[in-house]
Amino acid sequence: MADVWIQGVSVGEVELAHTLVLALRSRRPALSLLVTSSTPAGVGLLGKRFRDLTPPARLQPFPLDLPLSVRRLLDSAAPRLLVLVETELWPVLLRAAGRRALPVLVANGRLSERSVRRLRAAGRFFRAPLAALSAVSARTPEDAGRFASIGVPEDRIHVAGDMKFDRPLPPEPEFAARVRSLAAGRPILVAGSIAEEELDLVLSLPRSLARSAGAAPFLLLAPRRPETWDAAARLAVAAGLGLARRSDPVDSGPADVFLLDTIGELASAYRLGDVALLGGTFGTRGGHNVLEPLLAGLPVVLGPSISTIRRTVEAAGEAAVGVGGAGEAATAIARLLTDPPASRGLRRRPGPLRAPPGRHGADGPARPRPPRRPRHGQVAGVRRLLLPLSHLYGAGVRLRLALYRRGLLTVTSASRPVVSVGNVAAGGTGKTPFVRWLAGELLRRGRHPSILTRGYGRTSHGTVVVSDGRGTVATVAESGDEPALLARALPSVPIVADARRAVAAARAETLEAPVDLHLLDDGFSHVALSRQVDIVLLDATAPDAGGALLPAGLLREPLTALARADLLVVTKTEQADPAPALELARRYAPGVPVFRARTELLGIRDREGRSVDPRDLPPGTTVAVAGIARPGSFRATLEAAGVDPAEFLAFRDHEPYGPAAAGRIERALEETGATAILTTEKDAVKLDTVLRAPVFRVAVEARVVEPSFVSEVLSLLGRKPS
């Protein structure tokens, strides 16, 4: 039995639940409590945070949101109040609470714009669950406005500020003496909640600061996600930095970086620092918990992406120092470390940061901000649920290939040789820039390729000639974004879209433009068309694509399928160490030649195709937009070009840019004061007709480093097709 049931999805929510429990027990010491969490990380933290609670609370994982599981827990716990922390709108649980007349409080309530759209789209399905909410204690007027917009009565909503302000300052961590000894008198820079795409930036700071400030600080690095801990360690060593790990109690020598590879200790680790650098603000995530370093009294350096923490950052005043990119971050940190009075002047205590109470604030509901991406714990929990589906998917893949091998499904041959370019992952390997480069190289060698494509995302059906070899003859909607991009970049190459690639090949051969070979775009898994050469791409930034088949991971086929390749190409080697991808190739495709490719910037162009010098795009004058599988790659390209946008907006791959997406971009322009859009070529073919603002497209190609590659491809063309 429990008087109050408190549910928090993962680590951050469990921390807030702990704050709430301490406040409740201070007033009602005998209050019986049930505290649950949805993720392994959250459940693990329950044991740490509540182990000394007297009388003890009942701690357990949150049940599946299914009628039988929910009913069993409600029957056994019989709570008199259900508290959902932040965004915990579980429909089955809320319906059950409504039927039992169980009061439900949303504590520290927050809703993103994306959640609002999803709940509105659910319509009547969510009407009964939302009616079960007895009260919503929202963080901000913006959150309150969003809850009202989905149908929660306004008399049930109030703004109480962010509970994170009420968290007590944690004690120093048990490793404090160890860190100070390793720092050896150097100032300590705490880089907290660092995303994988931000690791290179953060690990470049010690050397950059050594050059600019004369001495490098000691870096206490806390990656956001546990699966990036080992990658962070490898990158630190590769950067020539001495490394110590929290998980390894033995220090092998002097260190420049202390890797915090544990969960639940970052808040206390901030107490050891002199300056904090906040993760999630240099990527596309909109920022993570900025309150922890502020409550520890540290000045905080933030990147341009602060959409989810903007209100707190504004309340922090000069204690939060905004910068545009890596160079500005180093300058700001150097100033704070070398000018102690300036640093002390920026330090703040928690009191003044609280948001003012009131229903919606003085000015009414504010405009919603862009949503934050799902937290790792949420993703990990969903992944476990999806693994059975991945096994079924894998069985289907194996069955389909077996049917083709045994001749029960027909393999068709084209009348011209076929070179397939594909991957074992679902997008993000740089396939389109690679096909663009390879087609151009073949043209330069006197060959006449066509490109055969499925035309993903197109509104048309059947066969569509995208380019007849004299220019584009189909709209973006008819062809899909990637074929339209290739047609714009390669006007003399015939391009035909059809899910049946053999039909596309036959149609390409009837066009007036000469065709002496076909490039089969995204063709590795399309075994219905035979080919002379199978080129498979591996992304150096994520070579194993999550290590699981769809839908739990991003693999279309198991890694063992790499053995079917004739040539392997590791792409994006300028963004990540290719060694893990090369090791995968050696393990799963022994004897297959492996090449390396770099993403190279061809230029920035306006709508008319005129070149634009990156120096003519000053920092803060553009908003970057990317609707590709791995938007971090586009960010890396911009950084390499020296372009520093005011904001970076990431959309899903093949985003069609309807009114909602266009509105989000227009709002970003308005809020940042930027005057133009900077985007990928794939997105530009759609955005050119959607936005009023100038659109600049960043042209790239994936160029193979080894000069023998194209000759190797041509030498294989005479083989019998497979």
XYZ file of C-alpha atoms in Angstrom:
722
model
C 0.000 0.000 0.000
C 1.208 3.542 -0.763
C -0.243 6.953 -0.062
C 1.498 8.488 -3.097
C 2.788 6.927 -6.323
C 5.453 9.017 -8.068
C 6.569 8.119 -11.613
C 9.618 9.538 -13.413
C 10.698 8.214 -16.781
C 14.507 8.388 -16.457
C 17.456 9.905 -14.589
C 16.409 13.563 -14.707
C 12.872 12.822 -13.607
C 14.080 10.524 -10.810
C 16.239 13.384 -9.517
C 13.145 15.601 -9.453
C 11.133 12.839 -7.777
C 13.804 12.707 -5.070
C 13.466 16.452 -4.512
C 9.694 16.072 -4.243
C 9.954 13.122 -1.866
C 12.273 15.048 0.476
C 9.782 17.917 0.563
C 6.837 15.579 1.217
C 8.614 13.650 3.950
C 9.653 16.901 5.660
C 5.942 17.602 6.156
C 4.595 14.041 6.446
C 7.413 11.802 7.789
C 5.271 8.665 7.792
C 3.939 9.120 4.251
C 4.108 5.813 2.387
C 5.541 6.072 -1.108
C 5.825 4.094 -4.324
C 8.455 5.471 -6.747
C 8.843 4.014 -10.247
C 10.918 4.687 -13.347
C 10.651 3.507 -16.944
C 14.319 3.039 -17.905
C 17.196 0.928 -16.602
C 19.203 4.065 -15.809
C 16.268 5.552 -13.918
C 15.597 2.335 -11.994
C 19.291 2.101 -11.110
C 19.260 5.640 -9.759
C 16.192 4.888 -7.604
C 18.324 2.582 -5.466
C 21.027 5.229 -5.043
C 18.811 8.219 -4.295
C 16.282 6.540 -1.996
C 18.412 3.960 -0.186
C 18.701 6.035 3.009
C 15.034 7.053 3.117
C 13.300 6.229 6.396
C 10.744 4.729 6.371
C 11.799 3.226 3.036
C 9.863 3.807 -0.166
C 8.725 1.012 -2.429
C 10.906 1.169 -5.540
C 10.285 -0.700 -8.796
C 10.224 -0.380 -12.578
C 7.222 1.270 -14.177
C 4.935 -1.369 -15.695
C 4.128 -1.588 -19.369
C 1.261 0.770 -20.164
C -1.104 -2.135 -20.753
C -4.413 -2.744 -18.947
C -3.401 -5.896 -17.064
C 0.000 -4.539 -15.908
C -1.448 -1.218 -14.800
C -4.391 -2.818 -12.990
C -2.104 -5.162 -11.044
C 0.088 -2.341 -9.770
C -2.860 -0.114 -8.894
C -4.480 -3.012 -7.018
C -1.315 -3.851 -5.064
C -0.256 -0.271 -4.260
C -3.728 1.299 -3.875
C -2.322 4.859 -3.997
C -4.407 7.853 -2.943
C -2.503 10.203 -5.297
C -0.600 9.635 -8.528
C 2.191 12.106 -9.376
C 3.607 12.104 -12.910
C 6.896 13.995 -13.254
C 7.252 16.322 -16.260
C 5.791 14.620 -19.382
C 4.269 11.314 -18.317
C 0.931 11.092 -20.132
C 0.455 7.325 -20.253
C -3.029 6.774 -21.768
C -3.871 3.388 -20.187
C -2.690 4.480 -16.743
C -4.605 7.754 -16.953
C -7.800 6.005 -18.066
C -7.481 3.571 -15.168
C -6.901 6.439 -12.731
C -10.004 8.191 -14.054
C -12.163 5.104 -13.578
C -10.932 4.786 -9.973
C -11.342 8.520 -9.252
C -7.636 8.575 -8.372
C -6.338 12.181 -8.318
C -3.495 12.748 -10.787
C -0.958 15.573 -10.522
C 1.556 16.440 -13.241
C 4.548 17.845 -11.355
C 7.028 20.151 -13.075
C 4.861 19.764 -16.163
C 6.420 20.426 -19.525
C 5.197 19.874 -23.071
C 7.100 20.357 -26.285
C 5.591 21.647 -29.483
C 5.989 18.181 -30.993
C 4.090 16.597 -28.091
C 1.285 19.107 -28.549
C 0.984 18.202 -32.233
C 0.999 14.495 -31.416
C -1.665 14.817 -28.743
C -3.854 16.953 -30.951
C -3.515 14.426 -33.763
C -4.645 11.674 -31.360
C -7.941 13.566 -30.984
C -10.600 11.668 -29.067
C -8.188 8.889 -28.114
C -6.530 11.180 -25.559
C -9.674 12.997 -24.411
C -10.410 10.601 -21.529
C -6.757 10.358 -20.357
C -6.432 14.146 -20.271
C -9.718 14.447 -18.377
C -8.133 12.346 -15.607
C -5.568 15.090 -14.838
C -6.636 16.758 -11.584
C -3.896 19.394 -11.620
C -0.897 20.444 -13.703
C 1.968 22.242 -11.987
C 3.738 23.694 -15.029
C 7.328 24.902 -15.151
C 6.724 27.980 -17.262
C 3.882 29.992 -18.791
C 4.830 28.451 -22.133
C 4.280 24.946 -20.762
C 1.029 26.034 -19.142
C -0.184 27.387 -22.460
C 0.613 24.104 -24.183
C -1.326 22.056 -21.618
C -4.288 24.401 -22.085
C -4.015 24.043 -25.862
C -4.502 20.248 -25.690
C -7.672 20.536 -23.638
C -6.650 20.606 -19.961
C -9.039 23.070 -18.261
C -7.246 26.286 -17.340
C -8.522 26.177 -13.761
C -6.467 22.991 -13.269
C -3.207 24.576 -14.481
C -0.852 26.792 -12.511
C 2.764 27.875 -12.983
C 4.974 26.990 -10.026
C 8.405 27.379 -11.573
C 10.954 24.663 -12.211
C 11.395 22.124 -9.409
C 15.040 21.858 -10.357
C 15.546 25.151 -8.540
C 14.459 23.435 -5.322
C 17.048 20.692 -5.467
C 19.536 20.963 -2.599
C 23.149 21.559 -3.522
C 24.699 18.073 -3.607
C 27.804 17.280 -1.551
C 31.159 17.045 -3.254
C 31.607 13.714 -5.026
C 33.655 10.978 -3.436
C 36.225 11.340 -6.211
C 36.835 15.041 -5.422
C 40.309 14.526 -3.957
C 41.306 12.347 -6.904
C 40.253 14.974 -9.462
C 42.042 17.777 -7.608
C 45.179 15.669 -7.419
C 45.054 14.942 -11.153
C 44.381 18.604 -11.922
C 47.567 19.509 -10.029
C 46.603 23.143 -9.561
C 45.137 23.647 -13.025
C 41.685 25.229 -13.261
C 38.939 22.695 -13.914
C 36.584 22.914 -16.885
C 33.500 20.714 -16.405
C 31.934 19.723 -19.737
C 28.576 18.223 -18.810
C 25.960 16.258 -20.772
C 28.128 16.216 -23.897
C 26.512 14.634 -26.963
C 28.488 12.364 -29.266
C 28.612 14.970 -32.029
C 30.091 17.476 -29.554
C 32.988 15.315 -28.362
C 35.453 16.515 -30.997
C 34.712 20.148 -30.146
C 35.138 19.620 -26.405
C 38.321 17.579 -26.720
C 39.861 20.234 -28.958
C 39.531 22.846 -26.215
C 42.549 21.893 -24.037
C 45.046 22.410 -26.892
C 43.201 25.485 -28.159
C 43.265 27.037 -24.699
C 46.911 26.102 -24.224
C 47.711 28.127 -27.355
C 45.498 31.118 -26.549
C 45.752 31.294 -22.760
C 49.200 29.815 -22.235
C 47.943 26.879 -20.166
C 45.285 24.237 -20.665
C 42.651 23.622 -18.000
C 41.982 20.175 -16.603
C 38.921 18.767 -18.358
C 36.251 16.877 -16.436
C 34.221 15.320 -19.259
C 30.746 13.866 -18.703
C 29.214 12.453 -21.909
C 25.434 12.416 -22.036
C 24.920 8.812 -23.107
C 26.626 5.724 -21.632
C 27.235 4.180 -25.061
C 29.523 7.090 -25.955
C 31.819 6.667 -22.938
C 34.267 4.374 -24.741
C 34.194 6.555 -27.861
C 35.030 9.584 -25.709
C 37.972 7.715 -24.195
C 39.304 6.746 -27.629
C 38.964 10.301 -28.935
C 40.752 11.730 -25.896
C 43.689 9.373 -26.339
C 43.743 10.044 -30.091
C 43.944 13.763 -29.321
C 47.098 13.129 -27.278
C 45.425 13.803 -23.931
C 46.210 11.855 -20.782
C 43.075 10.042 -19.613
C 41.685 8.922 -16.266
C 38.289 7.247 -15.935
C 35.904 7.361 -12.999
C 35.158 3.668 -13.503
C 38.861 2.782 -13.242
C 40.162 3.580 -9.739
C 43.807 3.187 -10.781
C 45.481 6.164 -12.463
C 48.303 5.119 -14.759
C 49.979 8.527 -14.812
C 49.372 12.243 -15.332
C 46.011 13.070 -16.875
C 44.474 15.948 -18.798
C 40.947 14.533 -18.883
C 38.844 12.874 -16.193
C 36.071 10.888 -17.910
C 32.946 10.703 -15.751
C 31.631 7.376 -17.058
C 28.980 6.862 -14.378
C 25.354 7.907 -13.971
C 24.006 10.305 -11.359
C 27.257 12.060 -10.342
C 27.396 15.055 -12.675
C 25.494 17.434 -10.389
C 28.031 16.923 -7.604
C 30.939 16.998 -10.075
C 30.074 20.579 -11.022
C 31.155 21.574 -7.496
C 34.757 20.829 -8.465
C 34.795 23.142 -11.463
C 35.808 26.706 -12.193
C 33.831 27.011 -15.443
C 31.171 24.789 -17.013
C 30.535 24.004 -20.682
C 26.991 22.771 -21.322
C 26.355 19.927 -23.732
C 23.450 19.739 -26.123
C 23.956 23.393 -27.011
C 26.562 22.849 -29.739
C 24.538 20.113 -31.452
C 20.880 19.952 -32.400
C 19.351 19.050 -29.038
C 18.499 22.485 -27.690
C 20.504 22.138 -24.473
C 20.438 19.974 -21.359
C 20.253 20.735 -17.626
C 21.751 24.199 -17.178
C 20.535 24.511 -13.597
C 23.028 22.052 -12.124
C 26.136 24.113 -12.967
C 24.344 27.352 -12.092
C 23.312 25.974 -8.694
C 26.945 24.951 -8.144
C 27.898 28.591 -8.679
C 29.698 28.164 -12.005
C 29.559 30.487 -14.992
C 28.232 28.415 -17.885
C 29.388 28.625 -21.512
C 26.662 27.607 -23.955
C 26.493 27.103 -27.701
C 23.776 28.507 -29.960
C 21.258 25.661 -29.557
C 19.270 26.542 -26.423
C 15.672 26.085 -27.558
C 14.680 23.853 -24.603
C 16.407 25.949 -21.918
C 16.018 29.449 -23.333
C 13.866 30.748 -20.466
C 16.306 29.526 -17.799
C 19.267 30.928 -19.713
C 17.578 34.311 -19.936
C 16.828 34.223 -16.199
C 20.483 33.390 -15.476
C 21.618 36.697 -16.971
C 25.370 37.089 -17.233
C 25.973 33.764 -15.488
C 25.211 32.092 -18.834
C 27.692 33.075 -21.543
C 26.431 32.371 -25.062
C 28.882 31.636 -27.890
C 28.521 30.757 -31.547
C 30.953 27.857 -31.950
C 34.221 26.236 -30.927
C 36.404 29.310 -31.469
C 34.173 31.585 -29.435
C 33.854 28.926 -26.722
C 37.636 28.794 -26.294
C 37.805 32.588 -26.115
C 35.039 32.787 -23.494
C 36.528 30.007 -21.370
C 39.983 31.570 -21.547
C 38.574 34.891 -20.358
C 36.728 33.277 -17.451
C 39.751 31.210 -16.425
C 42.355 33.963 -16.716
C 40.241 36.766 -15.270
C 39.075 35.519 -11.859
C 37.200 38.750 -11.020
C 35.168 38.396 -14.230
C 34.429 34.772 -13.398
C 33.383 35.619 -9.850
C 31.177 38.382 -11.152
C 29.272 35.894 -13.292
C 28.715 33.394 -10.524
C 25.147 33.298 -9.305
C 23.231 31.606 -6.560
C 19.978 29.819 -7.236
C 17.441 32.166 -5.646
C 16.902 34.767 -8.390
C 16.452 32.137 -11.100
C 12.937 30.985 -10.149
C 10.232 31.648 -12.709
C 7.460 33.879 -11.288
C 4.285 32.050 -10.182
C 0.926 32.633 -11.813
C -1.434 30.938 -14.244
C 0.222 31.910 -17.495
C 2.387 34.833 -16.479
C 1.750 38.489 -17.140
C 1.749 38.245 -20.895
C -0.290 35.061 -21.385
C 0.915 31.842 -22.966
C 4.179 32.246 -24.827
C 5.025 30.690 -28.153
C 6.063 27.024 -27.891
C 9.706 26.174 -28.464
C 11.112 23.393 -30.649
C 11.076 19.985 -28.944
C 13.940 18.167 -27.322
C 14.952 14.800 -28.683
C 14.010 11.686 -26.691
C 16.343 10.952 -23.820
C 18.668 7.994 -24.048
C 16.758 6.051 -21.418
C 13.542 6.391 -23.379
C 15.296 5.246 -26.558
C 16.956 2.292 -24.806
C 13.634 1.159 -23.337
C 11.904 1.331 -26.697
C 14.804 -0.510 -28.326
C 14.390 -3.474 -25.974
C 10.703 -3.632 -26.813
C 11.508 -3.611 -30.529
C 14.136 -6.364 -30.481
C 11.571 -9.149 -31.071
C 10.424 -7.274 -34.179
C 14.056 -7.041 -35.294
C 14.352 -10.824 -35.052
C 11.232 -11.190 -37.211
C 12.621 -8.654 -39.671
C 15.919 -10.553 -39.836
C 14.091 -13.808 -40.511
C 12.262 -12.099 -43.359
C 15.535 -10.808 -44.831
C 17.119 -14.260 -44.693
C 14.048 -15.883 -46.250
C 13.916 -13.357 -49.092
C 17.600 -13.822 -49.959
C 17.219 -17.612 -49.831
C 14.295 -17.445 -52.271
C 16.417 -15.449 -54.725
C 19.378 -17.836 -54.344
C 17.201 -20.880 -55.059
C 15.563 -19.281 -58.092
C 12.101 -19.116 -56.528
C 12.201 -15.340 -56.998
C 13.402 -13.997 -60.334
C 16.639 -12.045 -60.802
C 16.546 -9.856 -63.923
C 19.549 -8.674 -65.930
C 19.846 -5.325 -67.708
C 21.349 -5.077 -71.177
C 24.082 -2.773 -69.862
C 26.505 -3.478 -66.971
C 25.251 -2.488 -63.505
C 27.274 -0.987 -60.655
C 25.336 -1.034 -57.392
C 26.036 1.513 -54.655
C 24.376 0.715 -51.356
C 24.764 0.064 -47.664
C 23.610 -2.230 -44.893
C 22.292 0.717 -42.862
C 19.084 2.677 -43.310
C 20.484 5.987 -44.522
C 23.176 8.331 -43.349
C 26.244 6.810 -45.015
C 26.677 9.592 -47.580
C 25.383 7.479 -50.440
C 23.980 10.352 -52.522
C 27.198 12.456 -52.412
C 29.105 9.274 -53.310
C 26.881 8.459 -56.312
C 27.268 12.060 -57.446
C 31.065 11.813 -57.271
C 31.264 8.384 -58.926
C 28.982 9.423 -61.798
C 31.153 12.490 -62.367
C 34.327 10.408 -62.377
C 32.845 7.980 -64.893
C 31.828 10.888 -67.145
C 35.380 12.252 -67.000
C 36.667 8.863 -68.155
C 34.418 8.864 -71.213
C 31.725 6.552 -69.835
C 27.988 7.246 -70.063
C 26.257 6.190 -66.844
C 22.591 6.371 -66.008
C 21.293 6.410 -62.432
C 18.511 4.022 -61.415
C 16.697 4.980 -58.231
C 13.630 4.084 -56.249
C 12.762 7.754 -55.711
C 12.052 7.560 -51.985
C 9.355 9.979 -50.783
C 7.950 10.818 -54.226
C 4.223 11.299 -54.706
C 4.180 9.644 -58.151
C 3.842 5.962 -59.017
C 5.369 3.742 -61.646
C 8.232 4.887 -63.863
C 9.340 8.531 -63.789
C 12.099 9.963 -65.960
C 13.748 12.460 -63.622
C 16.373 13.589 -66.140
C 16.539 12.642 -69.809
C 20.274 13.407 -70.027
C 19.641 16.969 -71.163
C 18.212 18.297 -67.917
C 15.538 17.772 -65.271
C 12.105 16.848 -66.631
C 10.247 15.995 -63.391
C 9.235 17.989 -60.326
C 10.664 17.271 -56.880
C 7.321 15.821 -55.798
C 7.315 13.460 -58.795
C 10.935 12.340 -58.396
C 11.775 12.552 -54.687
C 14.447 14.786 -53.143
C 17.594 12.713 -53.794
C 16.919 12.086 -57.515
C 16.101 15.793 -57.908
C 19.414 16.698 -56.273
C 21.331 14.345 -58.595
C 19.502 15.677 -61.646
C 20.445 19.229 -60.736
C 24.082 18.274 -60.119
C 24.474 15.924 -63.138
C 22.364 17.376 -65.986
C 23.921 15.100 -68.641
C 23.192 11.859 -66.757
C 19.850 10.127 -67.412
C 18.044 9.386 -64.147
C 14.992 7.132 -63.923
C 12.936 6.361 -60.808
C 11.032 3.108 -60.367
C 10.794 0.673 -57.468
C 11.409 -2.030 -60.098
C 14.952 -1.127 -61.002
C 15.020 -3.490 -64.014
C 12.108 -1.516 -65.480
C 14.005 1.725 -64.764
C 17.071 0.327 -66.579
C 15.027 -0.599 -69.642
C 13.475 2.873 -69.712
C 16.879 4.583 -69.379
C 18.165 2.628 -72.364
C 15.350 4.012 -74.551
C 16.293 7.653 -73.944
C 18.209 9.611 -76.563
C 21.199 10.161 -74.257
C 23.788 7.375 -74.580
C 23.963 4.867 -71.713
C 26.746 2.278 -71.447
C 26.358 1.362 -67.765
C 23.860 1.811 -64.930
C 24.542 3.102 -61.427
C 22.042 1.355 -59.173
C 21.417 3.859 -56.380
C 20.764 2.235 -52.985
C 20.932 -1.164 -54.610
C 22.709 -3.533 -52.219
C 19.480 -5.056 -50.882
C 17.688 -4.834 -54.236
C 18.870 -8.220 -55.438
C 16.083 -8.492 -58.039
C 18.437 -6.762 -60.518
C 21.760 -8.482 -61.172
C 24.932 -6.431 -61.082
C 28.586 -6.716 -62.065
C 29.873 -4.666 -59.091
C 28.498 -4.302 -55.547
C 29.906 -1.258 -53.729
C 28.908 -1.032 -50.064
C 29.420 2.076 -47.941
C 30.216 2.105 -44.215
C 29.810 5.315 -42.220
C 32.926 5.991 -40.132
C 30.832 7.926 -37.598
C 28.499 4.950 -36.965
C 29.905 1.864 -38.692
C 27.661 -0.725 -37.024
C 24.486 1.429 -37.353
C 23.430 0.706 -33.791
C 24.374 -2.978 -33.923
C 20.802 -4.222 -34.446
C 18.441 -4.786 -37.337
C 15.449 -2.550 -37.961
C 13.415 -1.427 -36.089
C 15.544 -1.718 -32.918
C 18.633 -0.520 -34.792
C 19.361 0.922 -38.217
C 20.687 -2.169 -39.989
C 18.774 -3.310 -43.062
C 20.825 -6.482 -43.209
C 23.133 -8.125 -40.674
C 26.792 -7.135 -40.829
C 27.611 -10.602 -42.166
C 26.025 -9.427 -45.451
C 29.136 -7.310 -46.048
C 30.782 -10.474 -47.399
C 28.603 -10.117 -50.532
C 30.303 -6.822 -51.421
C 32.911 -6.518 -54.145
C 34.273 -3.217 -52.801
C 33.833 -1.519 -49.427
C 34.145 2.242 -48.928
C 34.389 3.846 -45.481
C 32.810 7.304 -45.762
C 33.124 10.467 -43.633
C 36.675 9.658 -42.629
C 37.257 13.374 -42.049
C 34.672 13.299 -39.247
C 35.675 10.162 -37.352
C 38.475 7.659 -36.954
C 37.904 5.010 -39.664
C 39.570 2.285 -37.568
C 36.302 0.789 -36.149
C 34.788 0.620 -39.643
C 37.952 -0.954 -41.040
C 37.863 -3.524 -38.266
C 34.233 -4.365 -39.126
C 35.266 -4.824 -42.751
C 38.128 -7.139 -41.780
C 35.861 -9.160 -39.491
C 32.821 -9.559 -41.724
C 34.284 -9.222 -45.244
C 37.823 -10.626 -45.183
C 39.572 -10.222 -48.497
C 37.202 -7.560 -49.855
C 39.135 -4.427 -50.922
C 38.440 -1.474 -48.615
C 38.745 2.188 -49.607
C 38.269 5.453 -47.716
C 36.227 8.497 -48.711
C 36.096 12.048 -47.438
C 33.160 14.437 -47.642
C 34.442 17.466 -49.535
C 32.791 20.839 -49.815
C 32.196 21.832 -53.434
C 30.830 25.218 -52.516
C 27.905 27.213 -51.202
C 25.436 28.375 -53.850
C 22.366 30.577 -54.018
C 19.071 29.753 -55.758
C 20.522 30.672 -59.151
C 23.591 28.484 -58.651
C 26.004 31.350 -58.063
C 28.880 30.665 -55.667
C 28.826 32.311 -52.251
C 31.979 32.884 -50.224
C 31.538 31.556 -46.640
C 33.063 34.834 -45.445
C 29.967 36.570 -46.834
C 27.853 34.664 -44.298
C 28.892 36.239 -40.965
C 28.155 34.413 -37.680
C 24.521 34.608 -36.655
C 23.134 35.660 -40.037
C 21.809 32.243 -41.127
C 19.678 29.429 -39.774
C 20.969 25.978 -40.733
C 18.357 23.374 -41.735
C 19.006 19.661 -42.264
C 16.443 16.970 -43.057
C 18.897 14.105 -43.512
C 19.545 10.840 -41.690
C 22.567 12.204 -39.779
C 22.324 15.993 -39.407
C 25.524 16.023 -37.357
C 27.427 15.426 -40.598
C 26.016 18.626 -42.064
C 26.991 20.517 -38.915
C 30.541 19.186 -39.252
C 30.652 20.372 -42.872
C 29.558 23.860 -41.847
C 32.157 24.010 -39.085
C 34.871 22.910 -41.502
C 33.788 25.698 -43.862
C 33.951 28.246 -41.034
C 30.203 28.949 -41.149
C 28.558 29.649 -37.780
C 24.724 29.732 -38.030
C 22.520 31.411 -35.443
C 20.549 28.190 -34.968
C 20.653 24.622 -36.276
C 17.312 22.942 -36.997
C 17.236 19.188 -37.576
C 14.292 17.478 -39.237
C 13.586 13.847 -40.091
C 15.200 12.351 -43.165
C 13.324 13.249 -46.393
C 11.273 15.899 -44.537
C 8.646 17.206 -47.018
C 8.588 20.670 -45.349
C 4.883 21.205 -44.951
C 3.339 24.231 -43.196
C 4.391 23.156 -39.679
C 8.051 22.640 -40.613
C 8.140 25.835 -42.659
C 6.609 27.699 -39.739
C 9.280 26.388 -37.408
C 11.983 27.672 -39.755
C 10.285 31.062 -40.140
C 10.048 31.406 -36.341
C 13.750 30.599 -35.985
C 14.571 33.354 -38.473
C 12.407 35.797 -36.554
C 13.731 34.883 -33.105
C 17.417 34.861 -34.044
C 17.351 37.836 -36.402
C 18.935 35.725 -39.152
C 18.158 36.676 -42.738
C 18.859 33.512 -44.769
C 18.648 29.713 -44.718
C 21.695 27.464 -45.094
C 20.809 23.883 -45.991
C 21.832 20.704 -47.759
C 21.341 20.240 -51.489
C 18.811 17.528 -50.747
C 16.723 19.926 -48.645
C 17.238 22.898 -50.952
C 15.304 21.297 -53.815
C 12.242 21.426 -51.530
C 12.873 24.594 -49.516
C 13.456 26.769 -52.593
C 9.715 26.809 -53.231
C 8.571 26.893 -49.585
C 10.394 29.794 -47.936
C 10.455 33.501 -48.675
C 13.923 33.961 -47.192
C 17.040 33.389 -49.334
C 18.116 29.728 -49.388
C 21.811 28.848 -49.756
C 22.667 25.220 -50.512
C 25.869 23.527 -49.406
C 27.172 21.244 -52.157
C 29.280 18.252 -51.119
C 30.550 15.033 -52.622
C 32.101 11.924 -51.089
C 35.473 11.570 -52.810
C 37.445 8.326 -52.484
C 40.969 8.986 -51.245
C 42.705 6.154 -53.121
C 43.201 7.088 -56.819
C 42.860 3.464 -57.961
C 39.234 3.118 -56.948
C 37.496 4.015 -60.229
C 39.929 1.838 -62.177
C 39.069 -1.020 -59.815
C 35.366 -0.503 -60.517
C 35.894 -0.451 -64.294
C 38.044 -3.569 -64.153
C 35.142 -5.499 -62.608
C 32.589 -4.482 -65.241
C 33.440 -7.355 -67.545
C 32.525 -9.967 -64.949
C 29.479 -12.174 -65.121
C 26.664 -10.436 -63.202
C 25.676 -11.722 -59.764
